[in-house]
Tab-separated table of C-alpha atoms in Angstrom:
chain	number	residue	atom	x	y	z
W	1	GLY	CA	25.775	7.222	5.191
W	2	THR	CA	26.206	11.068	5.544
W	3	VAL	CA	22.543	13.057	6.727
W	4	VAL	CA	23.219	16.809	6.030
W	5	VAL	CA	20.404	18.990	7.513
W	6	LYS	CA	20.675	21.894	5.830
W	7	GLU	CA	20.398	25.461	6.975
W	8	GLY	CA	17.222	25.845	9.258
W	9	GLU	CA	16.265	22.594	9.131
W	10	ARG	CA	16.240	21.184	13.126
W	11	GLU	CA	16.094	17.541	11.675
W	12	ALA	CA	16.640	14.876	8.499
W	13	ASN	CA	15.919	11.114	8.316
W	14	ILE	CA	17.912	8.001	7.562
W	15	THR	CA	15.712	5.502	6.196
W	16	LEU	CA	17.315	1.477	6.342
W	17	ALA	CA	16.066	-1.030	4.368
W	18	ILE	CA	16.353	-5.109	6.468
W	19	THR	CA	15.808	-7.385	3.611
W	20	ALA	CA	13.514	-10.187	3.356
W	21	ASP	CA	15.395	-13.650	3.358
W	22	LEU	CA	14.671	-17.412	4.228
W	23	ILE	CA	17.223	-18.065	6.539
W	24	PRO	CA	15.795	-19.049	10.054
W	25	GLU	CA	17.828	-16.356	12.098
W	26	MET	CA	17.597	-16.246	15.785
W	27	VAL	CA	17.313	-12.411	17.196
W	28	GLU	CA	19.495	-9.911	15.770
W	29	SER	CA	20.607	-6.492	16.962
W	30	ALA	CA	22.189	-3.689	15.195
W	31	ILE	CA	23.346	-0.553	15.753
W	32	VAL	CA	22.982	2.771	13.824
W	33	SER	CA	25.706	5.589	16.007
W	34	LEU	CA	26.438	8.645	14.815
W	35	ASP	CA	29.946	10.819	13.696
W	36	SER	CA	32.493	12.941	12.408
W	37	VAL	CA	29.970	15.563	13.024
W	38	SER	CA	31.016	19.326	10.317
W	39	GLY	CA	30.025	22.334	9.367
W	40	GLY	CA	30.470	23.753	13.520
W	41	ALA	CA	28.076	20.946	15.303
W	42	ARG	CA	29.292	18.831	17.636
W	43	LEU	CA	27.363	16.106	18.424
W	44	ALA	CA	25.454	16.134	21.896
W	45	ASN	CA	26.756	13.723	24.673
W	46	THR	CA	23.594	11.335	24.652
W	47	ASN	CA	21.383	9.527	21.679
W	48	THR	CA	23.312	9.051	18.989
W	49	GLU	CA	23.047	5.512	18.998
W	50	VAL	CA	19.820	3.856	17.951
W	51	ASN	CA	19.311	0.208	18.404
W	52	ILE	CA	17.604	-1.780	16.386
W	53	THR	CA	15.992	-5.165	17.167
W	54	ILE	CA	15.156	-7.922	14.408
W	55	PHE	CA	12.809	-10.357	15.606
W	56	ALA	CA	13.575	-14.405	14.704
W	57	ASN	CA	11.878	-14.982	11.636
W	58	ASP	CA	11.697	-17.877	9.411
W	59	ASP	CA	11.117	-20.516	11.441
W	60	ASN	CA	12.385	-23.891	10.098
W	61	LEU	CA	10.455	-27.130	9.489
W	62	VAL	CA	12.483	-30.050	9.641
W	63	PHE	CA	11.046	-34.201	10.120
W	64	LEU	CA	11.539	-35.151	13.836
W	65	ASP	CA	13.537	-38.518	13.985
W	66	PRO	CA	11.713	-39.938	11.260
W	67	PRO	CA	11.926	-43.715	10.036
W	68	THR	CA	14.414	-45.567	8.448
W	69	ILE	CA	11.977	-49.307	7.419
W	70	VAL	CA	9.189	-49.949	7.226
W	71	SER	CA	7.439	-53.479	5.757
W	72	GLU	CA	4.051	-53.079	3.544
W	73	GLY	CA	0.634	-53.330	4.786
W	74	THR	CA	1.641	-51.123	8.335
W	75	GLN	CA	1.144	-47.636	9.533
W	76	THR	CA	4.001	-45.193	10.059
W	77	THR	CA	4.280	-41.939	12.342
W	78	LEU	CA	6.286	-38.762	10.829
W	79	ILE	CA	7.109	-35.701	13.299
W	80	VAL	CA	7.062	-32.546	12.091
W	81	TYR	CA	9.135	-30.068	14.361
W	82	ARG	CA	8.552	-26.119	14.130
W	83	GLY	CA	11.839	-24.312	15.051
W	84	GLY	CA	12.147	-20.719	15.765
W	85	ARG	CA	9.170	-18.634	18.008
W	86	ALA	CA	5.951	-20.665	16.841
W	87	LYS	CA	4.521	-17.379	17.272
W	88	THR	CA	2.646	-17.367	13.446
W	89	ARG	CA	0.415	-19.186	11.953
W	90	ALA	CA	1.972	-21.454	9.289
W	91	GLN	CA	1.791	-24.564	7.006
W	92	VAL	CA	2.818	-27.481	5.137
W	93	GLN	CA	2.167	-29.677	2.440
W	94	LEU	CA	3.706	-33.758	2.301
W	95	ASP	CA	5.276	-33.746	-0.996
W	96	ILE	CA	5.521	-37.995	-1.640
W	97	PRO	CA	5.701	-39.498	-4.648
W	98	PRO	CA	2.870	-40.386	-7.079
W	99	THR	CA	4.724	-43.576	-7.596
W	100	ALA	CA	4.597	-44.050	-4.192
W	101	ASN	CA	2.384	-47.536	-2.366
W	102	ILE	CA	1.968	-44.679	0.385
W	103	SER	CA	-1.185	-41.725	1.827
W	104	ALA	CA	-0.631	-39.800	4.313
W	105	SER	CA	-3.002	-37.898	6.403
W	106	PRO	CA	-3.232	-34.903	6.487
W	107	GLN	CA	-1.861	-33.992	4.058
W	108	THR	CA	-1.907	-31.037	4.824
W	109	LEU	CA	-0.318	-30.024	8.416
W	110	VAL	CA	-1.505	-27.098	9.757
W	111	PHE	CA	0.444	-24.789	13.357
W	112	GLU	CA	-1.664	-23.083	14.927
W	113	PRO	CA	0.618	-20.335	17.010
W	114	SER	CA	3.309	-21.595	20.205
W	115	VAL	CA	2.744	-25.475	18.432
W	116	ARG	CA	5.925	-26.978	17.858
W	117	SER	CA	5.383	-29.835	16.701
W	118	GLN	CA	2.645	-32.065	13.911
W	119	GLN	CA	1.907	-35.684	13.565
W	120	VAL	CA	1.010	-37.305	9.727
W	121	THR	CA	0.186	-41.456	9.564
W	122	LEU	CA	1.592	-42.923	6.472
W	123	THR	CA	-0.137	-45.732	5.799
W	124	PHE	CA	2.371	-48.262	3.252
W	125	GLU	CA	-0.134	-50.028	0.601
W	126	ASP	CA	-0.192	-53.623	0.664
W	127	ASP	CA	-0.356	-55.248	-2.463
W	128	ALA	CA	0.786	-58.495	-4.312
W	129	ILE	CA	3.053	-57.383	-6.157
W	130	PRO	CA	6.969	-58.802	-5.714
W	131	GLU	CA	8.928	-56.329	-5.619
W	132	PRO	CA	12.262	-55.746	-4.212
W	133	ASN	CA	13.484	-53.337	-1.523
W	134	THR	CA	12.633	-50.050	-2.681
W	135	PHE	CA	13.177	-46.734	-1.300
W	136	VAL	CA	10.247	-43.633	-0.563
W	137	THR	CA	11.529	-40.456	-0.949
W	138	ILE	CA	9.225	-37.143	1.473
W	139	ARG	CA	9.288	-33.911	1.287
W	140	LEU	CA	7.964	-30.928	2.446
W	141	LYS	CA	6.339	-28.305	0.222
W	142	ASN	CA	4.848	-25.859	-0.456
W	143	PRO	CA	5.799	-23.988	2.999
W	144	GLN	CA	2.655	-20.956	4.581
W	145	GLY	CA	3.619	-18.249	7.212
W	146	ASP	CA	6.103	-17.132	9.482
W	147	VAL	CA	7.967	-20.748	7.836
W	148	VAL	CA	10.942	-22.370	5.680
W	149	ILE	CA	12.612	-25.396	4.858
W	150	THR	CA	15.956	-25.453	4.610
W	151	ASN	CA	16.548	-29.954	4.653
W	152	ALA	CA	12.619	-31.409	5.184
W	153	VAL	CA	13.855	-34.911	3.517
W	154	ALA	CA	13.018	-37.728	4.556
W	155	THR	CA	13.928	-41.616	2.838
W	156	ILE	CA	12.456	-44.449	3.815
W	157	ALA	CA	12.796	-48.220	2.879
W	158	VAL	CA	10.264	-51.340	2.308
W	159	ARG	CA	11.448	-53.968	2.174
W	160	ALA	CA	11.067	-56.746	0.110
W	161	SER	CA	8.029	-58.734	-1.099
W	162	ASP	CA	5.390	-60.792	-1.970
W	163	GLY	CA	9.056	-63.178	-3.524
W	164	GLY	CA	10.658	-59.726	-4.625
W	165	ALA	CA	13.551	-61.002	-2.910
W	166	GLY	CA	13.942	-64.482	-4.698
W	167	LEU	CA	11.970	-68.057	-4.798
W	168	ILE	CA	14.538	-69.972	-2.885
W	169	GLY	CA	15.247	-73.645	-3.792
W	170	PHE	CA	18.334	-75.844	-3.924
W	171	SER	CA	19.258	-76.547	-7.639
W	172	SER	CA	17.549	-79.186	-10.196
W	173	GLY	CA	21.694	-80.542	-10.250
W	174	ASP	CA	21.405	-81.380	-6.332
W	175	LEU	CA	17.855	-83.053	-5.441
W	176	GLN	CA	20.077	-86.294	-6.011
W	177	ARG	CA	23.033	-86.772	-4.907
W	178	THR	CA	25.151	-90.199	-3.316
W	179	VAL	CA	28.570	-90.475	-2.748
W	180	ASP	CA	30.384	-93.404	-1.247
W	181	GLU	CA	31.640	-92.690	2.467
W	182	ASP	CA	35.334	-94.901	0.973
W	183	THR	CA	36.331	-93.328	-1.726
W	184	SER	CA	34.849	-89.501	-0.025
W	185	SER	CA	38.689	-88.912	0.565
W	186	SER	CA	40.761	-86.302	-1.795
W	187	PRO	CA	44.341	-87.587	-2.641
W	188	ASN	CA	45.695	-86.304	0.856
W	189	GLY	CA	44.217	-88.528	2.393
W	190	ASP	CA	41.920	-85.173	4.084
W	191	ARG	CA	38.410	-87.494	5.062
W	192	ASN	CA	36.667	-84.835	5.163
W	193	VAL	CA	36.112	-83.344	0.993
W	194	PRO	CA	32.756	-81.514	1.728
W	195	ILE	CA	29.791	-81.794	-0.299
W	196	VAL	CA	28.719	-79.038	-2.375
W	197	ILE	CA	25.159	-78.574	-2.134
W	198	THR	CA	24.226	-75.754	-4.312
W	199	ILE	CA	20.629	-72.868	-3.370
W	200	THR	CA	19.292	-70.727	-6.272
W	201	ARG	CA	16.119	-67.855	-6.001
W	202	GLN	CA	14.996	-66.745	-9.156
W	203	HIS	CA	12.331	-62.967	-9.542
W	204	PRO	CA	9.136	-65.419	-9.365
W	205	LEU	CA	8.308	-63.025	-12.619
W	206	MET	CA	11.451	-61.663	-14.950
W	207	ASN	CA	15.734	-62.719	-13.590
W	208	ALA	CA	16.002	-60.090	-14.624
W	209	PHE	CA	14.787	-57.987	-11.728
W	210	ALA	CA	16.905	-57.028	-8.693
W	211	LEU	CA	16.148	-59.030	-5.320
W	212	ALA	CA	17.334	-58.278	-2.298
W	213	ASP	CA	19.505	-59.439	0.755
W	214	ALA	CA	17.501	-62.983	2.034
W	215	SER	CA	19.013	-65.833	3.975
W	216	VAL	CA	17.338	-68.862	4.498
W	217	MET	CA	18.283	-71.864	7.249
W	218	TRP	CA	18.548	-75.537	5.726
W	219	ARG	CA	19.359	-78.561	7.612
W	220	LEU	CA	20.007	-82.593	7.379
W	221	GLU	CA	17.830	-85.124	8.269
W	222	ALA	CA	18.192	-88.479	8.965
W	223	VAL	CA	16.021	-90.562	7.004
W	224	ALA	CA	17.157	-94.472	7.201
W	225	GLN	CA	16.463	-96.281	9.543
W	226	GLY	CA	18.983	-96.462	12.400
W	227	ALA	CA	20.503	-93.743	10.297
W	228	ASN	CA	22.710	-90.734	12.705
W	229	ALA	CA	23.079	-87.120	11.253
W	230	SER	CA	24.882	-86.094	13.687
W	231	ALA	CA	28.018	-88.870	13.132
W	232	ASP	CA	28.304	-89.221	9.511
W	233	PHE	CA	28.660	-84.997	8.843
W	234	GLY	CA	30.707	-82.472	10.378
W	235	THR	CA	27.495	-79.632	10.018
W	236	VAL	CA	24.063	-80.218	9.881
W	237	ALA	CA	22.415	-77.341	10.157
W	238	GLY	CA	22.842	-73.791	8.852
W	239	ILE	CA	21.664	-70.372	7.527
W	240	ALA	CA	22.797	-68.793	4.232
W	241	SER	CA	22.908	-66.105	3.170
W	242	PHE	CA	22.551	-63.749	-0.282
W	243	ALA	CA	23.560	-60.301	-0.975
W	244	ASN	CA	21.819	-58.099	-2.546
W	245	ASP	CA	20.919	-59.340	-5.526
W	246	VAL	CA	23.283	-63.075	-5.218
W	247	ARG	CA	21.486	-65.772	-7.041
W	248	SER	CA	23.074	-68.554	-5.889
W	249	ALA	CA	24.386	-69.325	-2.113
W	250	GLU	CA	26.793	-72.734	-0.834
W	251	ILE	CA	26.432	-75.260	1.632
W	252	ASN	CA	28.302	-78.448	2.495
């Protein structure tokens, strides 16, 4: 801009407006200088620059390494970290979905000057409702003091519980199986034709509900006197795995 010094005046003021924002910033500096004098005046040899320093401001609040997966009936800890100068008192609240069975202590975190981190304990209530893997998103809200929230989000998975991964059992059509060892070969002469047994799972409440990943171990036992399971069968134990919402698996 241009500053006009009227006849007889020995000084003039420049007013600079510093715009407040909510962006975490480190120390900033600027220089105001004089040049292009007119009206017969000339610049002095010194004092033609003003250095302006803006302190670091708007300390950012973030979750520090939040947990990713928990189980019902357990507790975990969230750490909220404050960047920047941490020169003033500040506080923030936790934003937990009202439908989540989670209690937090404390729900308001207070940062005294120079304090960089605060902890909050989350308790995941243990209920008797069959549930698949669920996800809870926790945020920060209502910052007060010289702090801002830019990307403070913690997403925690709660493992399936109370049968939420399904009730697993053999298919009703496979509970009794008979086979003739001498006639169980395929047309091409391969005598190692597998016997396929199906394992199913259902939601304990409604079959329309989603089911989480799950697995079950199985083993073959020879119950007849003198029978040798390992001699008659190629595989005598294993693990059947169910991908998310898949309701049947086969063993052979």
